[in-house]
Amino acid sequence: MNNRCKQLLIAAGLGLMAATGQAAELLDKVVAVVNQDVVLESQLAGLVNQVKHGAAAAGQPLPNEQPLRRQALDRLILESLQLQLAERLGLRITDTQLEQAITNIARSEGKTPEQLRAGIKAEGLTYAQFREQVRNEILLSELARNQVRRRINISDQEVKQVVQMIKEQGRSQIRYRVGNILLPLPINPDTEQLRQASRQAEDMLKQLKQGADFRKLAIAHSAGPKALEGGDWGMLGINEMPSLFSEAVKNHREGDIIGPIRSGAGLHIFTVFDTQGSTANTVQAVEVRARHILLKPSIIMSEEKAQARLAGFARSIRAGEAGMAQLAEQFSEDPGSAINGGDLGWAAPEMYVSSFRDTVNQLEVGQLSEPFRSEHGWHLVQLEDKRVMDATEQATEQRAYQLIFNRRFTEEVQTWLDELRDEAYIRIVDTHLSNGEL
């Protein structure tokens, strides 16, 4: 629903009440005002139901209804702010782009348009809501790339430093699946605010040590960007994760609880959900140039849907209906390569995570893989070329640059979103969730 439609809904409801002099009950209600936009109860209920459905499928416990609704509302507020910015900047997803995306979704799931519509209805969504959801997903991805990419400047010296770190570490590196709970603090907290946050952190640490579920506490209390995912940041190498994370979890083992650690955003409690070691004792002289599309499962896109969507892309590419570069630029969620049509440049296969490395090594030049899973998400990869080199210095530099870019992108996205929120007028109308202006 666009801003104008929402405003008309509110105006119509208020006009009806004024005209009749009675407390007419609206079919929908406003739960938050966000600048010139509003968040409706139907939107909030829809997101909460999606989280519940995903948690039930994964066997993940959830907190009580109110903290879940607060987290969902926070995400909808941030989404509204981004969509308003996209509108001000004139960013648009055309109907042609949208219909192509929906056609690809139907094809990837092996469904006719009629079957897709029936499935959407069975999930409790109207077709109009589904179209708007797909349009927003594409638009938000484009907006983040456009806004954050230009904030990232990487010097040659930084690349050289990371190259040296990679050489010192050799080819052995432990990867961590990190969980993070963020208890927020204002920029200049007073003594009482610090005391309250510290008490909350200590209470949470006590619960965790007594066996409380980390993901459930994250959904209920974290102010971090991965709160609705249970604070799970996925599997990351030390050089890939934000600096605060890497310093916190380095040398820790699976199940460890770390913190509280203070940052400019607040107090953090970390855990290590899982670890994974990757080793390669020899430097290969073979380098490959690959192009890929990455889709990350989320509360909106399930594991099955991400895999099926990539399968549909693969069929379109093989049939000559679409190009790999075009699809990667439009749909890939790897910000470093999407702007180049998914091109990863020249690299030794050992530079990639194990599942990606093994898949690339099995492909012939020009061959397209089937969808496969890595710790980053679902991939579709095409091997464009292969060469034998006497040295891999260039590939190491490319890897170093990509590691720095990915880390900076993650950090800058959160900073950018915080700035958007700080500059906005936000008022929570639903008194059960909050009171007053944020």
Tab-separated table of C-alpha atoms in Angstrom:
chain	number	residue	atom	x	y	z
A	1	MET	CA	0.000	0.000	0.000
A	2	ASN	CA	1.544	3.338	-0.979
A	3	ASN	CA	1.612	6.466	1.178
A	4	ARG	CA	-1.272	8.144	-0.630
A	5	CYS	CA	-3.558	5.124	-0.203
A	6	LYS	CA	-2.753	4.921	3.503
A	7	GLN	CA	-3.461	8.618	3.977
A	8	LEU	CA	-6.788	8.265	2.184
A	9	LEU	CA	-7.674	5.312	4.426
A	10	ILE	CA	-6.996	7.377	7.548
A	11	ALA	CA	-8.854	10.403	6.188
A	12	ALA	CA	-11.840	8.288	5.178
A	13	GLY	CA	-12.004	6.692	8.604
A	14	LEU	CA	-11.781	10.000	10.463
A	15	GLY	CA	-14.335	11.571	8.129
A	16	LEU	CA	-16.766	8.722	8.732
A	17	MET	CA	-16.449	9.101	12.491
A	18	ALA	CA	-16.938	12.872	12.283
A	19	ALA	CA	-19.954	12.537	10.000
A	20	THR	CA	-21.794	9.968	12.086
A	21	GLY	CA	-20.675	11.144	15.514
A	22	GLN	CA	-20.062	7.502	16.405
A	23	ALA	CA	-16.854	5.539	17.085
A	24	ALA	CA	-16.910	3.691	13.814
A	25	GLU	CA	-14.561	0.725	13.783
A	26	LEU	CA	-12.082	0.730	10.924
A	27	LEU	CA	-11.126	-2.436	9.113
A	28	ASP	CA	-7.463	-1.551	9.708
A	29	LYS	CA	-5.692	0.766	12.109
A	30	VAL	CA	-2.476	2.747	12.311
A	31	VAL	CA	0.141	1.437	14.773
A	32	ALA	CA	2.935	3.905	13.946
A	33	VAL	CA	3.489	7.165	12.101
A	34	VAL	CA	6.809	7.360	10.240
A	35	ASN	CA	7.422	10.818	8.737
A	36	GLN	CA	4.756	11.056	6.019
A	37	ASP	CA	3.962	7.328	6.090
A	38	VAL	CA	2.135	5.005	8.473
A	39	VAL	CA	2.511	1.386	9.521
A	40	LEU	CA	-0.773	-0.503	9.658
A	41	GLU	CA	-1.885	-3.286	11.964
A	42	SER	CA	-2.357	-5.583	8.972
A	43	GLN	CA	1.310	-5.121	8.008
A	44	LEU	CA	2.464	-5.817	11.553
A	45	ALA	CA	0.274	-8.892	11.921
A	46	GLY	CA	1.475	-10.203	8.560
A	47	LEU	CA	5.176	-9.957	9.500
A	48	VAL	CA	4.580	-11.485	12.940
A	49	ASN	CA	2.789	-14.422	11.317
A	50	GLN	CA	5.694	-14.915	8.879
A	51	VAL	CA	8.178	-15.026	11.755
A	52	LYS	CA	5.970	-17.495	13.638
A	53	HIS	CA	5.647	-19.706	10.569
A	54	GLY	CA	9.410	-19.720	10.001
A	55	ALA	CA	10.157	-20.400	13.665
A	56	ALA	CA	7.684	-23.275	13.763
A	57	ALA	CA	9.270	-24.840	10.675
A	58	ALA	CA	12.745	-24.549	12.269
A	59	GLY	CA	11.625	-25.696	15.718
A	60	GLN	CA	12.780	-22.377	17.175
A	61	PRO	CA	11.058	-21.097	20.347
A	62	LEU	CA	9.784	-17.536	20.297
A	63	PRO	CA	9.318	-14.917	23.029
A	64	ASN	CA	5.903	-13.673	24.096
A	65	GLU	CA	3.657	-11.817	21.662
A	66	GLN	CA	4.493	-8.247	22.770
A	67	PRO	CA	8.304	-8.333	22.358
A	68	LEU	CA	7.838	-10.144	19.040
A	69	ARG	CA	5.449	-7.425	17.856
A	70	ARG	CA	7.898	-4.705	18.973
A	71	GLN	CA	10.742	-6.262	16.978
A	72	ALA	CA	8.513	-6.682	13.921
A	73	LEU	CA	7.315	-3.081	14.203
A	74	ASP	CA	10.912	-1.830	14.398
A	75	ARG	CA	11.723	-3.653	11.157
A	76	LEU	CA	8.634	-2.241	9.427
A	77	ILE	CA	9.594	1.281	10.567
A	78	LEU	CA	13.070	0.910	9.057
A	79	GLU	CA	11.557	-0.477	5.867
A	80	SER	CA	9.199	2.498	5.659
A	81	LEU	CA	12.090	4.939	6.079
A	82	GLN	CA	14.023	3.263	3.286
A	83	LEU	CA	11.041	3.190	0.943
A	84	GLN	CA	10.392	6.884	1.559
A	85	LEU	CA	14.029	7.664	0.747
A	86	ALA	CA	13.819	5.583	-2.418
A	87	GLU	CA	10.763	7.584	-3.458
A	88	ARG	CA	12.546	10.894	-2.806
A	89	LEU	CA	15.519	9.724	-4.863
A	90	GLY	CA	13.253	8.686	-7.715
A	91	LEU	CA	14.204	5.001	-7.556
A	92	ARG	CA	11.595	2.857	-9.238
A	93	ILE	CA	11.008	-0.784	-9.970
A	94	THR	CA	9.010	-0.805	-13.199
A	95	ASP	CA	6.024	-3.058	-13.757
A	96	THR	CA	8.065	-4.842	-16.423
A	97	GLN	CA	10.857	-5.566	-13.923
A	98	LEU	CA	8.326	-6.687	-11.337
A	99	GLU	CA	6.446	-8.980	-13.713
A	100	GLN	CA	9.735	-10.492	-14.883
A	101	ALA	CA	10.724	-11.151	-11.273
A	102	ILE	CA	7.359	-12.766	-10.486
A	103	THR	CA	7.554	-14.844	-13.668
A	104	ASN	CA	10.996	-16.038	-12.583
A	105	ILE	CA	9.648	-16.918	-9.136
A	106	ALA	CA	6.823	-18.971	-10.638
A	107	ARG	CA	9.201	-20.683	-13.068
A	108	SER	CA	11.731	-21.419	-10.339
A	109	GLU	CA	9.018	-23.095	-8.261
A	110	GLY	CA	7.776	-25.067	-11.266
A	111	LYS	CA	4.359	-23.418	-11.136
A	112	THR	CA	1.986	-21.789	-13.583
A	113	PRO	CA	0.841	-18.221	-12.783
A	114	GLU	CA	-2.464	-19.637	-11.574
A	115	GLN	CA	-0.732	-22.108	-9.259
A	116	LEU	CA	1.471	-19.332	-7.878
A	117	ARG	CA	-1.588	-17.207	-7.111
A	118	ALA	CA	-3.270	-20.147	-5.377
A	119	GLY	CA	-0.189	-20.774	-3.239
A	120	ILE	CA	0.002	-17.104	-2.251
A	121	LYS	CA	-3.646	-17.163	-1.195
A	122	ALA	CA	-3.060	-20.305	0.876
A	123	GLU	CA	-0.328	-18.425	2.788
A	124	GLY	CA	-2.831	-15.717	3.729
A	125	LEU	CA	-1.608	-13.057	1.261
A	126	THR	CA	-3.501	-11.339	-1.514
A	127	TYR	CA	-1.806	-11.199	-4.909
A	128	ALA	CA	-1.540	-7.397	-4.580
A	129	GLN	CA	0.279	-7.795	-1.251
A	130	PHE	CA	2.635	-10.354	-2.778
A	131	ARG	CA	3.450	-8.033	-5.702
A	132	GLU	CA	4.171	-5.181	-3.305
A	133	GLN	CA	6.390	-7.439	-1.185
A	134	VAL	CA	8.478	-8.507	-4.188
A	135	ARG	CA	8.717	-4.918	-5.445
A	136	ASN	CA	9.916	-3.708	-2.037
A	137	GLU	CA	12.531	-6.473	-1.735
A	138	ILE	CA	14.077	-5.464	-5.065
A	139	LEU	CA	13.855	-1.755	-4.263
A	140	LEU	CA	15.441	-2.014	-0.797
A	141	SER	CA	18.321	-4.044	-2.171
A	142	GLU	CA	18.960	-1.459	-4.888
A	143	LEU	CA	18.706	1.434	-2.430
A	144	ALA	CA	21.216	-0.089	0.009
A	145	ARG	CA	23.725	-0.739	-2.764
A	146	ASN	CA	23.345	2.795	-4.125
A	147	GLN	CA	23.583	4.545	-0.755
A	148	VAL	CA	26.237	2.479	0.992
A	149	ARG	CA	28.607	1.615	-1.842
A	150	ARG	CA	29.728	5.225	-2.251
A	151	ARG	CA	30.481	5.505	1.498
A	152	ILE	CA	33.155	2.811	1.256
A	153	ASN	CA	36.699	3.888	0.388
A	154	ILE	CA	39.456	1.282	0.518
A	155	SER	CA	43.100	2.347	0.295
A	156	ASP	CA	45.962	0.345	-1.175
A	157	GLN	CA	47.576	0.328	2.265
A	158	GLU	CA	44.537	-1.350	3.823
A	159	VAL	CA	44.591	-4.024	1.136
A	160	LYS	CA	48.305	-4.633	1.728
A	161	GLN	CA	47.722	-5.015	5.473
A	162	VAL	CA	45.014	-7.623	4.965
A	163	VAL	CA	47.138	-9.435	2.366
A	164	GLN	CA	49.883	-9.664	5.001
A	165	MET	CA	47.381	-11.022	7.551
A	166	ILE	CA	46.228	-13.664	5.068
A	167	LYS	CA	49.833	-14.721	4.448
A	168	GLU	CA	50.603	-14.887	8.164
A	169	GLN	CA	47.517	-17.003	8.789
A	170	GLY	CA	48.477	-19.269	5.904
A	171	ARG	CA	45.587	-21.192	4.411
A	172	SER	CA	44.175	-22.245	7.754
A	173	GLN	CA	41.369	-20.182	9.163
A	174	ILE	CA	38.557	-20.849	11.605
A	175	ARG	CA	35.117	-19.529	10.722
A	176	TYR	CA	32.561	-18.632	13.363
A	177	ARG	CA	28.775	-18.632	13.354
A	178	VAL	CA	28.195	-15.622	15.573
A	179	GLY	CA	25.170	-14.642	17.629
A	180	ASN	CA	24.773	-11.054	18.883
A	181	ILE	CA	22.369	-9.410	21.325
A	182	LEU	CA	22.579	-5.606	21.346
A	183	LEU	CA	21.186	-3.675	24.331
A	184	PRO	CA	20.997	-0.106	23.001
A	185	LEU	CA	22.379	3.034	24.643
A	186	PRO	CA	22.129	6.677	23.546
A	187	ILE	CA	25.250	8.347	22.142
A	188	ASN	CA	26.070	10.030	25.489
A	189	PRO	CA	24.362	7.908	28.158
A	190	ASP	CA	24.081	9.190	31.709
A	191	THR	CA	25.006	7.170	34.791
A	192	GLU	CA	21.487	5.817	35.321
A	193	GLN	CA	21.129	4.679	31.697
A	194	LEU	CA	24.462	2.847	31.957
A	195	ARG	CA	23.410	1.259	35.240
A	196	GLN	CA	20.102	0.033	33.811
A	197	ALA	CA	21.753	-1.404	30.681
A	198	SER	CA	24.411	-3.133	32.782
A	199	ARG	CA	21.761	-4.674	35.048
A	200	GLN	CA	19.845	-5.922	32.013
A	201	ALA	CA	23.031	-7.389	30.523
A	202	GLU	CA	23.978	-9.141	33.774
A	203	ASP	CA	20.474	-10.569	34.094
A	204	MET	CA	20.630	-11.826	30.525
A	205	LEU	CA	24.051	-13.418	31.090
A	206	LYS	CA	22.652	-15.186	34.146
A	207	GLN	CA	19.742	-16.559	32.105
A	208	LEU	CA	22.084	-17.752	29.344
A	209	LYS	CA	24.379	-19.500	31.814
A	210	GLN	CA	21.323	-21.250	33.240
A	211	GLY	CA	20.453	-22.595	29.785
A	212	ALA	CA	18.163	-19.931	28.294
A	213	ASP	CA	17.829	-19.972	24.497
A	214	PHE	CA	20.092	-17.273	23.001
A	215	ARG	CA	17.975	-16.836	19.867
A	216	LYS	CA	14.776	-16.432	21.883
A	217	LEU	CA	16.373	-13.718	24.046
A	218	ALA	CA	17.720	-11.971	20.940
A	219	ILE	CA	14.280	-11.852	19.332
A	220	ALA	CA	12.800	-10.469	22.548
A	221	HIS	CA	15.448	-7.913	23.521
A	222	SER	CA	18.114	-7.218	20.880
A	223	ALA	CA	18.201	-3.919	19.012
A	224	GLY	CA	20.608	-5.335	16.427
A	225	PRO	CA	19.796	-5.741	12.717
A	226	LYS	CA	19.549	-9.551	13.029
A	227	ALA	CA	17.135	-9.539	15.986
A	228	LEU	CA	14.273	-11.278	14.168
A	229	GLU	CA	16.763	-13.942	13.016
A	230	GLY	CA	17.605	-14.696	16.654
A	231	GLY	CA	20.745	-12.558	16.493
A	232	ASP	CA	22.338	-15.061	14.071
A	233	TRP	CA	24.894	-13.431	11.742
A	234	GLY	CA	25.751	-16.674	9.969
A	235	MET	CA	29.175	-18.217	9.352
A	236	LEU	CA	31.930	-15.614	8.990
A	237	GLY	CA	35.709	-15.559	8.933
A	238	ILE	CA	37.578	-13.261	11.326
A	239	ASN	CA	38.395	-10.865	8.466
A	240	GLU	CA	34.797	-10.836	7.199
A	241	MET	CA	32.875	-9.865	10.329
A	242	PRO	CA	32.643	-6.381	11.893
A	243	SER	CA	35.766	-5.488	13.871
A	244	LEU	CA	33.971	-5.570	17.236
A	245	PHE	CA	32.732	-9.097	16.510
A	246	SER	CA	36.134	-10.393	15.433
A	247	GLU	CA	37.867	-9.110	18.568
A	248	ALA	CA	35.119	-10.603	20.748
A	249	VAL	CA	34.890	-14.142	19.337
A	250	LYS	CA	38.499	-14.729	18.304
A	251	ASN	CA	39.858	-17.898	19.964
A	252	HIS	CA	36.477	-18.737	21.511
A	253	ARG	CA	34.762	-22.092	21.146
A	254	GLU	CA	31.262	-23.240	20.250
A	255	GLY	CA	28.782	-22.454	23.022
A	256	ASP	CA	30.868	-19.732	24.664
A	257	ILE	CA	29.028	-16.655	25.929
A	258	ILE	CA	31.028	-13.424	25.608
A	259	GLY	CA	30.323	-10.006	27.068
A	260	PRO	CA	28.947	-7.596	27.817
A	261	ILE	CA	31.129	-5.519	25.482
A	262	ARG	CA	30.364	-1.844	24.967
A	263	SER	CA	30.320	-0.124	21.582
A	264	GLY	CA	28.971	3.188	20.360
A	265	ALA	CA	25.586	1.502	19.870
A	266	GLY	CA	25.273	-0.093	23.315
A	267	LEU	CA	26.174	-3.291	25.165
A	268	HIS	CA	26.744	-6.495	23.191
A	269	ILE	CA	26.468	-10.111	24.301
A	270	PHE	CA	27.937	-12.610	21.849
A	271	THR	CA	27.847	-16.348	21.459
A	272	VAL	CA	29.495	-18.810	19.091
A	273	PHE	CA	26.766	-21.033	17.631
A	274	ASP	CA	29.213	-23.083	15.584
A	275	THR	CA	32.774	-23.102	14.236
A	276	GLN	CA	34.243	-24.437	11.046
A	277	GLY	CA	37.884	-24.896	10.100
A	278	SER	CA	39.072	-24.562	6.512
A	279	THR	CA	42.582	-25.607	5.512
A	280	ALA	CA	44.564	-25.782	2.312
A	281	ASN	CA	48.236	-26.518	2.776
A	282	THR	CA	49.376	-25.910	-0.784
A	283	VAL	CA	49.013	-22.933	-3.089
A	284	GLN	CA	47.393	-23.955	-6.358
A	285	ALA	CA	48.627	-22.377	-9.571
A	286	VAL	CA	45.159	-22.650	-11.151
A	287	GLU	CA	42.915	-19.601	-11.059
A	288	VAL	CA	39.272	-19.409	-12.081
A	289	ARG	CA	36.977	-16.598	-13.088
A	290	ALA	CA	33.432	-17.234	-11.926
A	291	ARG	CA	30.149	-15.359	-11.950
A	292	HIS	CA	27.483	-16.077	-9.334
A	293	ILE	CA	24.083	-15.156	-7.950
A	294	LEU	CA	23.593	-15.270	-4.165
A	295	LEU	CA	20.198	-15.482	-2.442
A	296	LYS	CA	20.079	-15.346	1.360
A	297	PRO	CA	17.216	-17.176	3.105
A	298	SER	CA	15.214	-14.908	5.408
A	299	ILE	CA	11.831	-14.575	7.033
A	300	ILE	CA	10.556	-13.542	3.607
A	301	MET	CA	12.404	-16.117	1.503
A	302	SER	CA	12.586	-19.686	2.829
A	303	GLU	CA	15.421	-22.112	2.099
A	304	GLU	CA	13.192	-23.969	-0.362
A	305	LYS	CA	12.080	-20.803	-2.141
A	306	ALA	CA	15.676	-19.529	-2.523
A	307	GLN	CA	16.786	-22.871	-3.996
A	308	ALA	CA	13.773	-23.057	-6.306
A	309	ARG	CA	14.210	-19.480	-7.474
A	310	LEU	CA	17.821	-20.129	-8.477
A	311	ALA	CA	16.735	-23.292	-10.281
A	312	GLY	CA	14.333	-21.126	-12.260
A	313	PHE	CA	17.127	-18.691	-13.101
A	314	ALA	CA	19.254	-21.621	-14.301
A	315	ARG	CA	16.478	-22.826	-16.633
A	316	SER	CA	16.061	-19.309	-18.036
A	317	ILE	CA	19.811	-18.968	-18.669
A	318	ARG	CA	20.094	-22.370	-20.362
A	319	ALA	CA	17.069	-21.590	-22.519
A	320	GLY	CA	18.601	-18.288	-23.601
A	321	GLU	CA	15.754	-16.295	-22.049
A	322	ALA	CA	18.006	-14.360	-19.662
A	323	GLY	CA	21.692	-13.673	-19.095
A	324	MET	CA	23.638	-14.579	-15.979
A	325	ALA	CA	25.070	-11.062	-15.619
A	326	GLN	CA	21.643	-9.435	-15.962
A	327	LEU	CA	20.058	-11.696	-13.339
A	328	ALA	CA	23.002	-11.277	-10.952
A	329	GLU	CA	22.863	-7.493	-11.176
A	330	GLN	CA	19.124	-7.500	-10.516
A	331	PHE	CA	18.745	-10.220	-7.888
A	332	SER	CA	22.074	-11.185	-6.294
A	333	GLU	CA	22.464	-10.301	-2.611
A	334	ASP	CA	26.270	-10.239	-2.778
A	335	PRO	CA	26.857	-6.452	-2.793
A	336	GLY	CA	30.498	-6.756	-3.830
A	337	SER	CA	29.838	-8.666	-7.061
A	338	ALA	CA	26.228	-7.799	-7.956
A	339	ILE	CA	27.218	-4.396	-9.336
A	340	ASN	CA	29.530	-6.242	-11.744
A	341	GLY	CA	26.907	-8.698	-12.890
A	342	GLY	CA	28.051	-11.303	-10.371
A	343	ASP	CA	31.639	-11.319	-11.658
A	344	LEU	CA	34.027	-12.475	-8.903
A	345	GLY	CA	37.177	-11.810	-10.923
A	346	TRP	CA	40.203	-14.078	-11.033
A	347	ALA	CA	40.858	-16.107	-7.891
A	348	ALA	CA	42.318	-19.400	-6.777
A	349	PRO	CA	39.457	-21.810	-5.922
A	350	GLU	CA	40.922	-22.207	-2.430
A	351	MET	CA	40.027	-18.581	-1.732
A	352	TYR	CA	36.350	-19.570	-1.560
A	353	VAL	CA	34.469	-21.402	1.184
A	354	SER	CA	34.577	-25.185	0.801
A	355	SER	CA	31.202	-25.762	-0.878
A	356	PHE	CA	31.796	-22.938	-3.395
A	357	ARG	CA	35.363	-24.135	-4.035
A	358	ASP	CA	34.279	-27.744	-4.639
A	359	THR	CA	31.482	-26.697	-7.002
A	360	VAL	CA	33.731	-24.419	-9.069
A	361	ASN	CA	36.412	-27.129	-9.305
A	362	GLN	CA	33.889	-29.549	-10.823
A	363	LEU	CA	32.690	-27.172	-13.567
A	364	GLU	CA	33.982	-26.964	-17.121
A	365	VAL	CA	34.561	-23.542	-18.674
A	366	GLY	CA	31.167	-22.112	-19.679
A	367	GLN	CA	29.227	-24.597	-17.533
A	368	LEU	CA	26.476	-23.493	-15.141
A	369	SER	CA	26.061	-25.220	-11.777
A	370	GLU	CA	22.904	-26.361	-10.068
A	371	PRO	CA	21.845	-24.303	-7.017
A	372	PHE	CA	23.927	-25.158	-3.940
A	373	ARG	CA	24.172	-24.010	-0.326
A	374	SER	CA	27.105	-22.402	1.473
A	375	GLU	CA	27.197	-20.652	4.831
A	376	HIS	CA	26.454	-17.401	2.968
A	377	GLY	CA	23.226	-18.645	1.354
A	378	TRP	CA	22.152	-20.296	-1.914
A	379	HIS	CA	24.372	-19.860	-4.990
A	380	LEU	CA	24.166	-20.320	-8.726
A	381	VAL	CA	27.650	-20.153	-10.286
A	382	GLN	CA	28.981	-20.179	-13.829
A	383	LEU	CA	32.646	-20.857	-14.615
A	384	GLU	CA	33.675	-18.290	-17.203
A	385	ASP	CA	37.362	-19.074	-17.603
A	386	LYS	CA	40.330	-20.891	-16.087
A	387	ARG	CA	44.066	-20.212	-16.254
A	388	VAL	CA	47.375	-21.448	-14.872
A	389	MET	CA	49.465	-18.853	-13.065
A	390	ASP	CA	52.948	-18.870	-11.614
A	391	ALA	CA	51.802	-16.810	-8.615
A	392	THR	CA	48.546	-15.906	-6.845
A	393	GLU	CA	49.480	-12.492	-5.504
A	394	GLN	CA	46.775	-10.802	-7.559
A	395	ALA	CA	44.136	-13.257	-6.330
A	396	THR	CA	45.200	-12.656	-2.734
A	397	GLU	CA	44.838	-8.912	-3.226
A	398	GLN	CA	41.370	-9.415	-4.719
A	399	ARG	CA	40.369	-11.557	-1.778
A	400	ALA	CA	41.714	-8.946	0.658
A	401	TYR	CA	39.763	-6.188	-1.100
A	402	GLN	CA	36.570	-8.263	-1.027
A	403	LEU	CA	36.981	-9.053	2.676
A	404	ILE	CA	37.421	-5.366	3.496
A	405	PHE	CA	34.459	-4.371	1.306
A	406	ASN	CA	32.131	-6.957	2.852
A	407	ARG	CA	33.079	-5.915	6.386
A	408	ARG	CA	32.673	-2.214	5.622
A	409	PHE	CA	29.375	-2.788	3.817
A	410	THR	CA	27.908	-4.563	6.850
A	411	GLU	CA	29.081	-1.809	9.202
A	412	GLU	CA	28.031	1.046	6.938
A	413	VAL	CA	24.555	-0.358	6.279
A	414	GLN	CA	23.822	-0.303	10.016
A	415	THR	CA	25.270	3.212	10.410
A	416	TRP	CA	23.212	4.405	7.453
A	417	LEU	CA	20.008	2.896	8.896
A	418	ASP	CA	20.711	4.452	12.310
A	419	GLU	CA	21.134	7.858	10.645
A	420	LEU	CA	17.864	7.432	8.765
A	421	ARG	CA	16.071	6.675	12.002
A	422	ASP	CA	17.714	9.489	13.980
A	423	GLU	CA	16.596	12.039	11.378
A	424	ALA	CA	13.010	10.760	11.216
A	425	TYR	CA	9.792	11.608	13.010
A	426	ILE	CA	8.435	8.381	14.472
A	427	ARG	CA	5.400	8.088	16.734
A	428	ILE	CA	4.098	4.755	18.021
A	429	VAL	CA	0.303	4.971	18.070
A	430	ASP	CA	-0.311	1.524	19.591
A	431	THR	CA	0.075	2.211	23.333
A	432	HIS	CA	0.672	-1.495	24.020
A	433	LEU	CA	3.943	-1.253	22.090
A	434	SER	CA	5.288	2.147	23.138
A	435	ASN	CA	4.259	5.675	23.962
A	436	GLY	CA	5.149	8.995	22.389
A	437	GLU	CA	7.780	9.922	19.886
A	438	LEU	CA	10.965	7.935	19.245
